[in-house]
CSV table of C-alpha atoms in Angstrom, one decimal:
chain,number,residue,atom,x,y,z
A,274,UNK,CA,137.7,105.0,46.8
A,275,UNK,CA,135.7,106.4,43.8
A,276,UNK,CA,136.9,107.8,41.0
A,277,UNK,CA,135.5,111.3,41.6
A,278,UNK,CA,136.6,111.1,45.5
A,279,UNK,CA,138.5,114.1,46.9
A,280,UNK,CA,140.6,111.4,48.7
A,281,UNK,CA,141.9,109.8,45.3
A,282,UNK,CA,142.7,113.5,43.7
A,283,UNK,CA,144.7,114.2,46.9
A,284,UNK,CA,146.6,111.1,46.6
A,285,UNK,CA,147.7,111.5,43.3
A,286,UNK,CA,148.8,115.4,43.4
A,287,UNK,CA,150.7,114.3,46.9
A,288,UNK,CA,152.5,111.8,44.5
A,289,UNK,CA,153.1,114.3,41.3
A,290,UNK,CA,154.5,116.6,44.2
A,291,UNK,CA,156.5,113.9,45.8
A,292,UNK,CA,158.1,112.4,42.4
A,293,UNK,CA,159.0,115.7,41.4
A,294,UNK,CA,161.1,116.1,44.7
A,295,UNK,CA,162.4,112.9,44.5
A,296,UNK,CA,163.5,113.8,41.0
A,297,UNK,CA,165.0,117.3,42.0
A,298,UNK,CA,166.6,115.6,44.8
A,299,UNK,CA,168.2,112.1,42.9
A,300,UNK,CA,169.2,113.6,39.4
A,301,UNK,CA,172.8,114.7,40.5
A,302,UNK,CA,173.5,111.3,41.7
A,303,UNK,CA,172.1,109.9,38.5
A,304,UNK,CA,174.2,112.1,35.7
A,305,UNK,CA,176.2,109.4,34.8
A,306,UNK,CA,176.2,107.7,31.3
A,307,UNK,CA,176.1,104.1,32.7
A,308,UNK,CA,173.0,102.4,31.7
A,309,UNK,CA,171.4,102.1,35.0
A,310,UNK,CA,171.9,106.1,35.3
A,311,UNK,CA,170.1,106.4,32.2
A,312,UNK,CA,167.7,103.9,33.0
A,313,UNK,CA,166.9,105.8,36.6
A,314,UNK,CA,166.4,109.1,35.0
A,315,UNK,CA,164.2,108.0,32.1
A,316,UNK,CA,162.0,105.9,34.9
A,317,UNK,CA,161.7,109.0,37.1
A,318,UNK,CA,160.7,111.4,34.4
A,319,UNK,CA,158.4,108.7,33.3
A,320,UNK,CA,156.9,108.2,37.0
A,321,UNK,CA,156.8,112.2,37.1
A,322,UNK,CA,154.8,112.7,34.0
A,323,UNK,CA,152.5,109.8,34.6
A,324,UNK,CA,151.7,110.9,38.3
A,325,UNK,CA,151.4,114.6,36.9
A,326,UNK,CA,148.6,113.4,34.1
A,327,UNK,CA,146.9,111.4,36.3
A,328,UNK,CA,146.7,114.6,39.3
A,329,UNK,CA,145.7,116.8,36.0
A,330,UNK,CA,143.2,114.3,34.4
A,331,UNK,CA,141.5,113.3,37.5
A,332,UNK,CA,141.0,117.0,38.6
A,333,UNK,CA,139.5,117.9,35.3
A,334,UNK,CA,137.1,114.8,35.7
A,335,UNK,CA,136.0,116.3,38.7
A,336,UNK,CA,135.0,119.5,37.5
A,337,UNK,CA,133.4,118.2,34.5
A,338,UNK,CA,132.3,114.5,35.1
A,339,UNK,CA,133.5,112.9,31.8
A,340,UNK,CA,133.5,109.4,33.9
A,341,UNK,CA,131.5,109.2,37.1
A,342,UNK,CA,133.0,105.8,38.2
A,343,UNK,CA,136.0,103.6,37.7
A,344,UNK,CA,133.7,101.1,35.8
A,345,UNK,CA,132.3,103.9,33.8
A,346,UNK,CA,136.3,104.6,32.7
A,347,UNK,CA,137.2,101.2,32.3
A,348,UNK,CA,134.1,100.5,30.0
A,349,UNK,CA,132.2,98.4,32.5
A,350,UNK,CA,128.7,98.6,33.4
A,351,UNK,CA,128.2,97.3,36.7
A,352,UNK,CA,124.3,98.0,37.5
A,353,UNK,CA,121.8,95.2,36.7
A,354,UNK,CA,118.7,95.6,34.2
A,355,UNK,CA,115.7,96.4,35.7
A,356,UNK,CA,112.5,94.9,34.4
A,357,UNK,CA,109.1,97.0,34.1
A,358,UNK,CA,106.5,95.3,33.8
A,359,UNK,CA,104.5,96.8,31.5
A,360,UNK,CA,100.9,94.9,31.2
A,361,UNK,CA,100.4,96.6,35.0
A,362,UNK,CA,100.8,99.9,33.1
A,363,UNK,CA,103.8,100.7,35.2
A,364,UNK,CA,105.7,103.4,33.1
A,365,UNK,CA,107.9,104.6,36.0
A,366,UNK,CA,110.1,101.9,38.1
A,367,UNK,CA,111.9,103.4,41.4
A,368,UNK,CA,115.1,101.3,41.5
A,369,UNK,CA,117.3,103.3,44.4
A,370,UNK,CA,116.8,105.8,47.0
A,371,UNK,CA,119.5,108.2,47.4
A,372,UNK,CA,120.3,111.3,49.9
A,373,UNK,CA,121.5,114.2,48.2
A,374,UNK,CA,124.2,116.3,49.4
A,375,UNK,CA,122.7,118.8,51.5
A,376,UNK,CA,122.7,119.4,55.4
A,377,UNK,CA,120.0,117.3,57.2
A,378,UNK,CA,119.9,114.5,54.3
A,379,UNK,CA,119.7,112.2,56.7
A,380,UNK,CA,115.6,112.8,56.6
A,381,UNK,CA,113.9,113.3,53.7
A,382,UNK,CA,111.6,115.9,55.7
A,383,UNK,CA,114.6,118.1,56.1
A,384,UNK,CA,117.2,117.0,53.0
A,385,UNK,CA,114.5,115.7,50.6
A,386,UNK,CA,115.5,112.6,48.4
A,387,UNK,CA,116.6,111.3,45.4
A,388,UNK,CA,115.1,108.5,43.3
A,389,UNK,CA,116.9,106.8,40.7
A,390,UNK,CA,114.2,105.2,38.3
A,391,UNK,CA,113.7,103.8,35.1
A,392,UNK,CA,111.1,105.0,32.9
A,393,UNK,CA,109.6,103.0,30.0
A,394,UNK,CA,107.9,105.4,27.2
A,395,UNK,CA,104.2,104.1,26.4
A,396,UNK,CA,104.2,105.9,23.0
A,397,UNK,CA,107.8,106.1,22.5
A,398,UNK,CA,108.7,102.4,23.4
A,399,UNK,CA,112.0,104.1,25.2
A,400,UNK,CA,113.0,103.1,28.3
A,401,UNK,CA,115.3,105.7,30.0
A,402,UNK,CA,116.9,106.2,33.7
A,403,UNK,CA,116.4,109.1,35.6
A,404,UNK,CA,117.0,110.8,38.5
A,405,UNK,CA,114.0,112.4,40.8
A,406,UNK,CA,114.8,114.7,43.2
A,407,UNK,CA,111.8,115.1,45.6
A,408,UNK,CA,112.2,118.3,47.8
A,409,UNK,CA,111.8,118.4,51.8
A,410,UNK,CA,108.5,119.9,51.6
A,411,UNK,CA,107.2,116.7,49.2
A,412,UNK,CA,107.4,114.7,52.6
A,413,UNK,CA,105.8,117.1,55.1
A,414,UNK,CA,102.5,115.7,56.6
A,415,UNK,CA,101.1,119.3,55.8
A,416,UNK,CA,101.7,118.8,52.4
A,417,UNK,CA,100.6,115.2,51.8
A,418,UNK,CA,98.0,116.2,49.8
A,419,UNK,CA,99.9,119.1,47.9
A,420,UNK,CA,100.9,119.0,44.4
A,421,UNK,CA,104.6,120.5,43.2
A,422,UNK,CA,105.7,121.7,39.9
A,423,UNK,CA,108.0,120.0,38.2
A,424,UNK,CA,111.2,120.5,35.5
A,425,UNK,CA,112.7,118.1,33.0
A,426,UNK,CA,116.5,118.9,33.2
A,427,UNK,CA,118.7,117.7,30.5
A,428,UNK,CA,123.0,117.3,30.4
A,429,UNK,CA,124.3,118.1,27.0
A,430,UNK,CA,125.5,115.4,25.1
A,431,UNK,CA,127.3,112.8,25.4
A,432,UNK,CA,127.1,113.6,29.3
A,433,UNK,CA,125.6,111.4,32.1
A,434,UNK,CA,122.9,112.2,34.4
A,435,UNK,CA,125.0,112.0,37.4
A,436,UNK,CA,126.6,115.3,36.2
A,437,UNK,CA,123.7,116.8,37.0
A,438,UNK,CA,123.6,115.7,40.4
A,439,UNK,CA,127.9,116.3,41.1
A,440,UNK,CA,129.0,118.4,38.7
A,441,UNK,CA,126.1,121.0,38.1
A,442,UNK,CA,124.7,120.1,41.2
A,443,UNK,CA,121.2,120.9,40.6
A,444,UNK,CA,119.7,119.3,43.8
A,445,UNK,CA,121.7,121.1,46.5
A,446,UNK,CA,121.1,124.3,44.1
A,447,UNK,CA,117.1,123.9,44.0
A,448,UNK,CA,117.5,122.9,48.4
A,449,UNK,CA,119.3,126.2,48.9
A,450,UNK,CA,117.4,128.6,46.6
A,451,UNK,CA,113.8,127.1,48.1
A,452,UNK,CA,115.4,127.3,51.7
A,453,UNK,CA,116.2,131.0,50.9
A,454,UNK,CA,113.0,131.7,49.8
A,455,UNK,CA,114.2,132.6,46.3
A,456,UNK,CA,112.0,130.0,44.6
A,457,UNK,CA,109.2,127.6,45.5
A,458,UNK,CA,109.8,124.0,46.0
A,459,UNK,CA,110.3,122.2,43.2
A,460,UNK,CA,110.2,118.6,41.6
A,461,UNK,CA,113.4,117.9,39.3
A,462,UNK,CA,113.6,115.2,36.7
A,463,UNK,CA,117.0,114.8,35.4
A,464,UNK,CA,118.4,112.4,32.9
A,465,UNK,CA,120.9,113.0,29.4
A,466,UNK,CA,118.9,113.5,26.6
A,467,UNK,CA,120.9,110.7,24.9
A,468,UNK,CA,118.0,108.0,25.5
A,469,UNK,CA,118.9,105.8,22.6
A,470,UNK,CA,123.1,105.6,23.3
A,471,UNK,CA,125.2,106.2,21.5
A,472,UNK,CA,123.3,107.8,19.0
A,473,UNK,CA,122.5,111.7,19.6
A,474,UNK,CA,118.7,111.8,18.4
A,475,UNK,CA,118.5,116.0,18.7
A,476,UNK,CA,115.0,115.0,20.8
A,477,UNK,CA,113.4,114.4,17.3
A,478,UNK,CA,111.3,111.9,16.5
A,479,UNK,CA,113.6,109.9,13.7
A,480,UNK,CA,111.5,108.4,10.8
A,481,UNK,CA,111.8,104.6,11.7
A,482,UNK,CA,114.1,105.4,14.7
A,483,UNK,CA,113.9,106.2,18.0
A,484,UNK,CA,110.8,108.6,18.5
A,485,UNK,CA,112.8,110.8,21.7
A,486,UNK,CA,110.5,113.9,21.2
A,487,UNK,CA,107.6,111.4,22.1
A,488,UNK,CA,109.3,110.3,25.0
A,489,UNK,CA,110.1,113.7,26.2
A,490,UNK,CA,107.2,115.8,25.5
A,491,UNK,CA,104.5,112.9,26.3
A,492,UNK,CA,105.9,109.8,27.5
A,493,UNK,CA,107.9,111.3,30.6
A,494,UNK,CA,105.8,114.0,32.2
A,495,UNK,CA,103.3,111.3,32.0
A,496,UNK,CA,105.0,108.7,33.7
A,497,UNK,CA,106.1,111.4,36.6
A,498,UNK,CA,102.6,112.5,36.8
A,499,UNK,CA,101.3,108.9,37.7
A,500,UNK,CA,104.0,108.5,39.8
A,501,UNK,CA,104.5,111.6,42.1
A,502,UNK,CA,102.4,114.4,43.1
A,503,UNK,CA,102.7,116.8,40.0
A,504,UNK,CA,100.3,118.0,38.1
A,505,UNK,CA,99.3,117.4,34.1
A,506,UNK,CA,99.1,120.9,33.1
A,507,UNK,CA,101.4,123.0,31.4
A,508,UNK,CA,101.6,125.2,34.1
A,509,UNK,CA,102.7,122.6,36.1
A,510,UNK,CA,105.8,122.0,33.6
A,511,UNK,CA,109.1,123.5,32.4
A,512,UNK,CA,112.2,122.2,30.6
A,513,UNK,CA,115.8,123.0,31.4
A,514,UNK,CA,119.1,122.0,30.3
A,515,UNK,CA,122.3,122.8,28.9
A,516,UNK,CA,124.2,122.5,25.3
A,517,UNK,CA,122.4,120.0,23.7
A,518,UNK,CA,120.1,119.3,26.5
A,519,UNK,CA,119.4,123.6,26.2
A,520,UNK,CA,118.4,123.2,22.7
A,521,UNK,CA,115.9,120.4,23.2
A,522,UNK,CA,114.5,122.2,26.2
A,523,UNK,CA,113.7,125.2,24.3
A,524,UNK,CA,112.4,123.1,21.0
A,525,UNK,CA,110.2,120.4,23.3
A,526,UNK,CA,108.9,123.9,25.2
A,527,UNK,CA,108.1,125.9,21.8
A,528,UNK,CA,106.3,122.6,19.8
A,529,UNK,CA,104.5,121.3,23.3
A,530,UNK,CA,103.0,124.2,24.8
A,531,UNK,CA,100.3,121.8,26.1
A,532,UNK,CA,103.0,119.8,28.0
A,533,UNK,CA,105.3,122.8,29.1
A,534,UNK,CA,105.1,126.3,30.2
A,535,UNK,CA,108.5,127.4,30.0
A,536,UNK,CA,111.9,126.6,28.9
A,537,UNK,CA,115.3,127.2,29.7
A,538,UNK,CA,118.4,127.2,27.1
A,539,UNK,CA,121.8,127.2,29.1
A,540,UNK,CA,124.2,128.0,26.2
A,541,UNK,CA,122.1,126.3,23.7
A,542,UNK,CA,122.3,126.1,20.3
A,543,UNK,CA,119.4,126.9,17.7
A,544,UNK,CA,119.0,124.2,15.1
A,545,UNK,CA,119.5,120.1,15.4
A,546,UNK,CA,122.9,118.9,14.4
A,547,UNK,CA,123.6,116.9,11.8
A,548,UNK,CA,126.7,115.0,11.9
A,549,UNK,CA,128.2,111.3,12.3
A,550,UNK,CA,126.8,111.0,16.1
A,551,UNK,CA,123.1,111.8,14.6
A,552,UNK,CA,123.4,109.7,11.7
A,553,UNK,CA,120.1,110.8,9.1
A,554,UNK,CA,117.4,112.4,11.3
A,555,UNK,CA,115.4,113.4,8.7
A,556,UNK,CA,115.2,110.9,5.9
A,557,UNK,CA,114.7,113.8,3.2
A,558,UNK,CA,111.6,115.5,5.2
A,559,UNK,CA,112.7,118.9,4.6
A,560,UNK,CA,109.2,120.3,6.7
A,561,UNK,CA,111.0,117.9,10.1
A,562,UNK,CA,114.4,119.7,9.9
A,563,UNK,CA,112.8,123.0,9.0
A,564,UNK,CA,110.9,122.2,12.2
A,565,UNK,CA,114.3,121.2,14.2
A,566,UNK,CA,115.5,124.8,13.4
A,567,UNK,CA,114.0,127.1,16.3
A,568,UNK,CA,114.5,130.4,14.5
A,569,UNK,CA,112.7,129.2,11.9
A,570,UNK,CA,110.1,127.7,13.8
A,571,UNK,CA,109.5,131.5,15.6
A,572,UNK,CA,109.1,132.9,12.1
A,573,UNK,CA,106.7,130.6,10.4
A,574,UNK,CA,104.8,128.4,12.9
A,575,UNK,CA,102.3,129.7,15.7
A,576,UNK,CA,104.1,130.9,19.0
A,577,UNK,CA,102.3,129.6,22.1
A,578,UNK,CA,102.1,131.3,25.5
A,579,UNK,CA,105.6,129.4,26.4
A,580,UNK,CA,107.8,131.4,28.4
A,581,UNK,CA,111.6,131.0,27.4
A,582,UNK,CA,115.3,131.7,29.0
A,583,UNK,CA,118.2,132.0,27.1
A,584,UNK,CA,121.8,132.3,28.3
A,585,UNK,CA,125.1,133.4,26.4
A,586,UNK,CA,128.4,135.3,27.0
A,587,UNK,CA,129.5,138.4,25.6
A,588,UNK,CA,132.9,136.5,25.0
A,589,UNK,CA,133.5,133.0,25.2
A,590,UNK,CA,130.5,131.4,23.5
A,591,UNK,CA,129.5,130.2,20.4
A,592,UNK,CA,126.1,130.9,20.6
A,593,UNK,CA,126.0,134.5,21.3
A,594,UNK,CA,124.5,135.7,17.5
A,595,UNK,CA,122.1,133.0,17.7
A,596,UNK,CA,120.5,134.0,20.9
A,597,UNK,CA,120.5,137.6,20.0
A,598,UNK,CA,118.1,136.4,16.9
A,599,UNK,CA,115.9,133.9,18.9
A,600,UNK,CA,115.3,137.0,21.4
A,601,UNK,CA,114.4,139.1,18.3
A,602,UNK,CA,112.3,136.5,17.1
A,603,UNK,CA,110.1,135.9,20.3
A,604,UNK,CA,106.5,137.7,19.5
A,605,UNK,CA,103.8,137.4,21.9
A,606,UNK,CA,102.1,135.7,23.4
A,607,UNK,CA,105.4,133.7,23.7
A,608,UNK,CA,107.7,135.9,26.3
A,609,UNK,CA,111.7,135.6,26.4
A,610,UNK,CA,114.1,136.8,29.3
A,611,UNK,CA,117.8,136.0,28.9
A,612,UNK,CA,121.4,135.7,31.1
A,613,UNK,CA,124.3,137.4,29.1
A,614,UNK,CA,127.7,137.0,30.8
A,615,UNK,CA,130.2,139.4,30.2
A,616,UNK,CA,132.7,136.2,29.7
A,617,UNK,CA,131.9,132.4,29.9
A,618,UNK,CA,133.3,129.5,28.2
A,619,UNK,CA,130.6,126.4,26.8
A,620,UNK,CA,131.5,124.3,30.4
A,621,UNK,CA,130.6,123.6,34.0
A,622,UNK,CA,131.8,126.9,35.3
A,623,UNK,CA,129.7,129.0,33.3
A,624,UNK,CA,126.4,126.7,33.9
A,625,UNK,CA,126.8,127.0,37.8
A,626,UNK,CA,126.9,130.7,37.7
A,627,UNK,CA,123.8,130.8,35.4
A,628,UNK,CA,121.9,128.0,37.1
A,629,UNK,CA,120.7,129.6,40.5
A,630,UNK,CA,119.2,132.8,38.5
A,631,UNK,CA,117.8,129.9,36.2
A,632,UNK,CA,116.1,127.9,38.2
A,633,UNK,CA,114.1,130.8,40.2
A,634,UNK,CA,113.5,131.7,37.1
A,635,UNK,CA,111.6,128.7,36.2
A,636,UNK,CA,109.9,127.9,39.6
A,637,UNK,CA,108.3,131.7,39.1
A,638,UNK,CA,106.9,130.8,36.0
A,639,UNK,CA,105.1,127.4,37.3
A,640,UNK,CA,102.3,126.5,39.2
A,641,UNK,CA,101.9,123.5,41.5
A,642,UNK,CA,98.1,123.1,40.8
């Protein structure tokens, strides 16, 4: 059974309850001063606490998906490497095809399909795994010549792309929204912003280091458009993410309006972090540091025709003031919208409340052709 399996969680919870009951039942019999009685009490307390800790830890992991598998938990990587043939001009390699967790998923025509891929950056030199969600309409015979809008979706740092599938349920939400007529069918390209792990590059081109901005702004949409029926114009592409991914989404959409027409930042911050996880991102280049400050960019750089959606909460989020400042600084021809919850923390529960309307908003600003 997998680490995130509900059966594992149920077994751990049952074990904790049984051990607690056993402790209550056996405690009077162990109320002696002898070595065996003391050892029995210690063993019962230790076993009960460990089982309770395991149950709480599994529940937290199922909610936030810190680890996607037992191998991930114990630091063992089981996936084999994938060879990408650059000489043949291949920039995206499909590694595996999966069924999304939606009704009718046994057939792509009814449930859509998820492709696990490796994207090879021609300009950046970065290779990164990703997941591509294809909606059911992509497989309909009457749509075989139709192009679809696409959105890049990023996790926060140091999250995994699996969080977007299992924890935040982007494919299921997109499927339900389209089925209910709240949004047009849209392709989702899901990955984490950490394309040079374990370093957090904040989606910037680091001098002498990873060219993360080039990868997201140029290589990724090019590779996807070469492989799937997605247009290459800005109106065909959007960008979306939470936390660090939200900062990246706003940054890339702001600085590359020729590539992306809309950006969504869920609980985003507005200035590149600089800490031990990032290292030296700018190497003394003050202009690059200023450009990575989105509020500075809005004040000092031309604003394109991009549309932005930002989210925050009146209580529980640390980005409330920054979000208000961002909204005030956006000027025509750019446009800005917002979602402001009464309360909500920097967590999956908050983002699950924002993703459905945010996806509908994003799809409404993209064109399939």
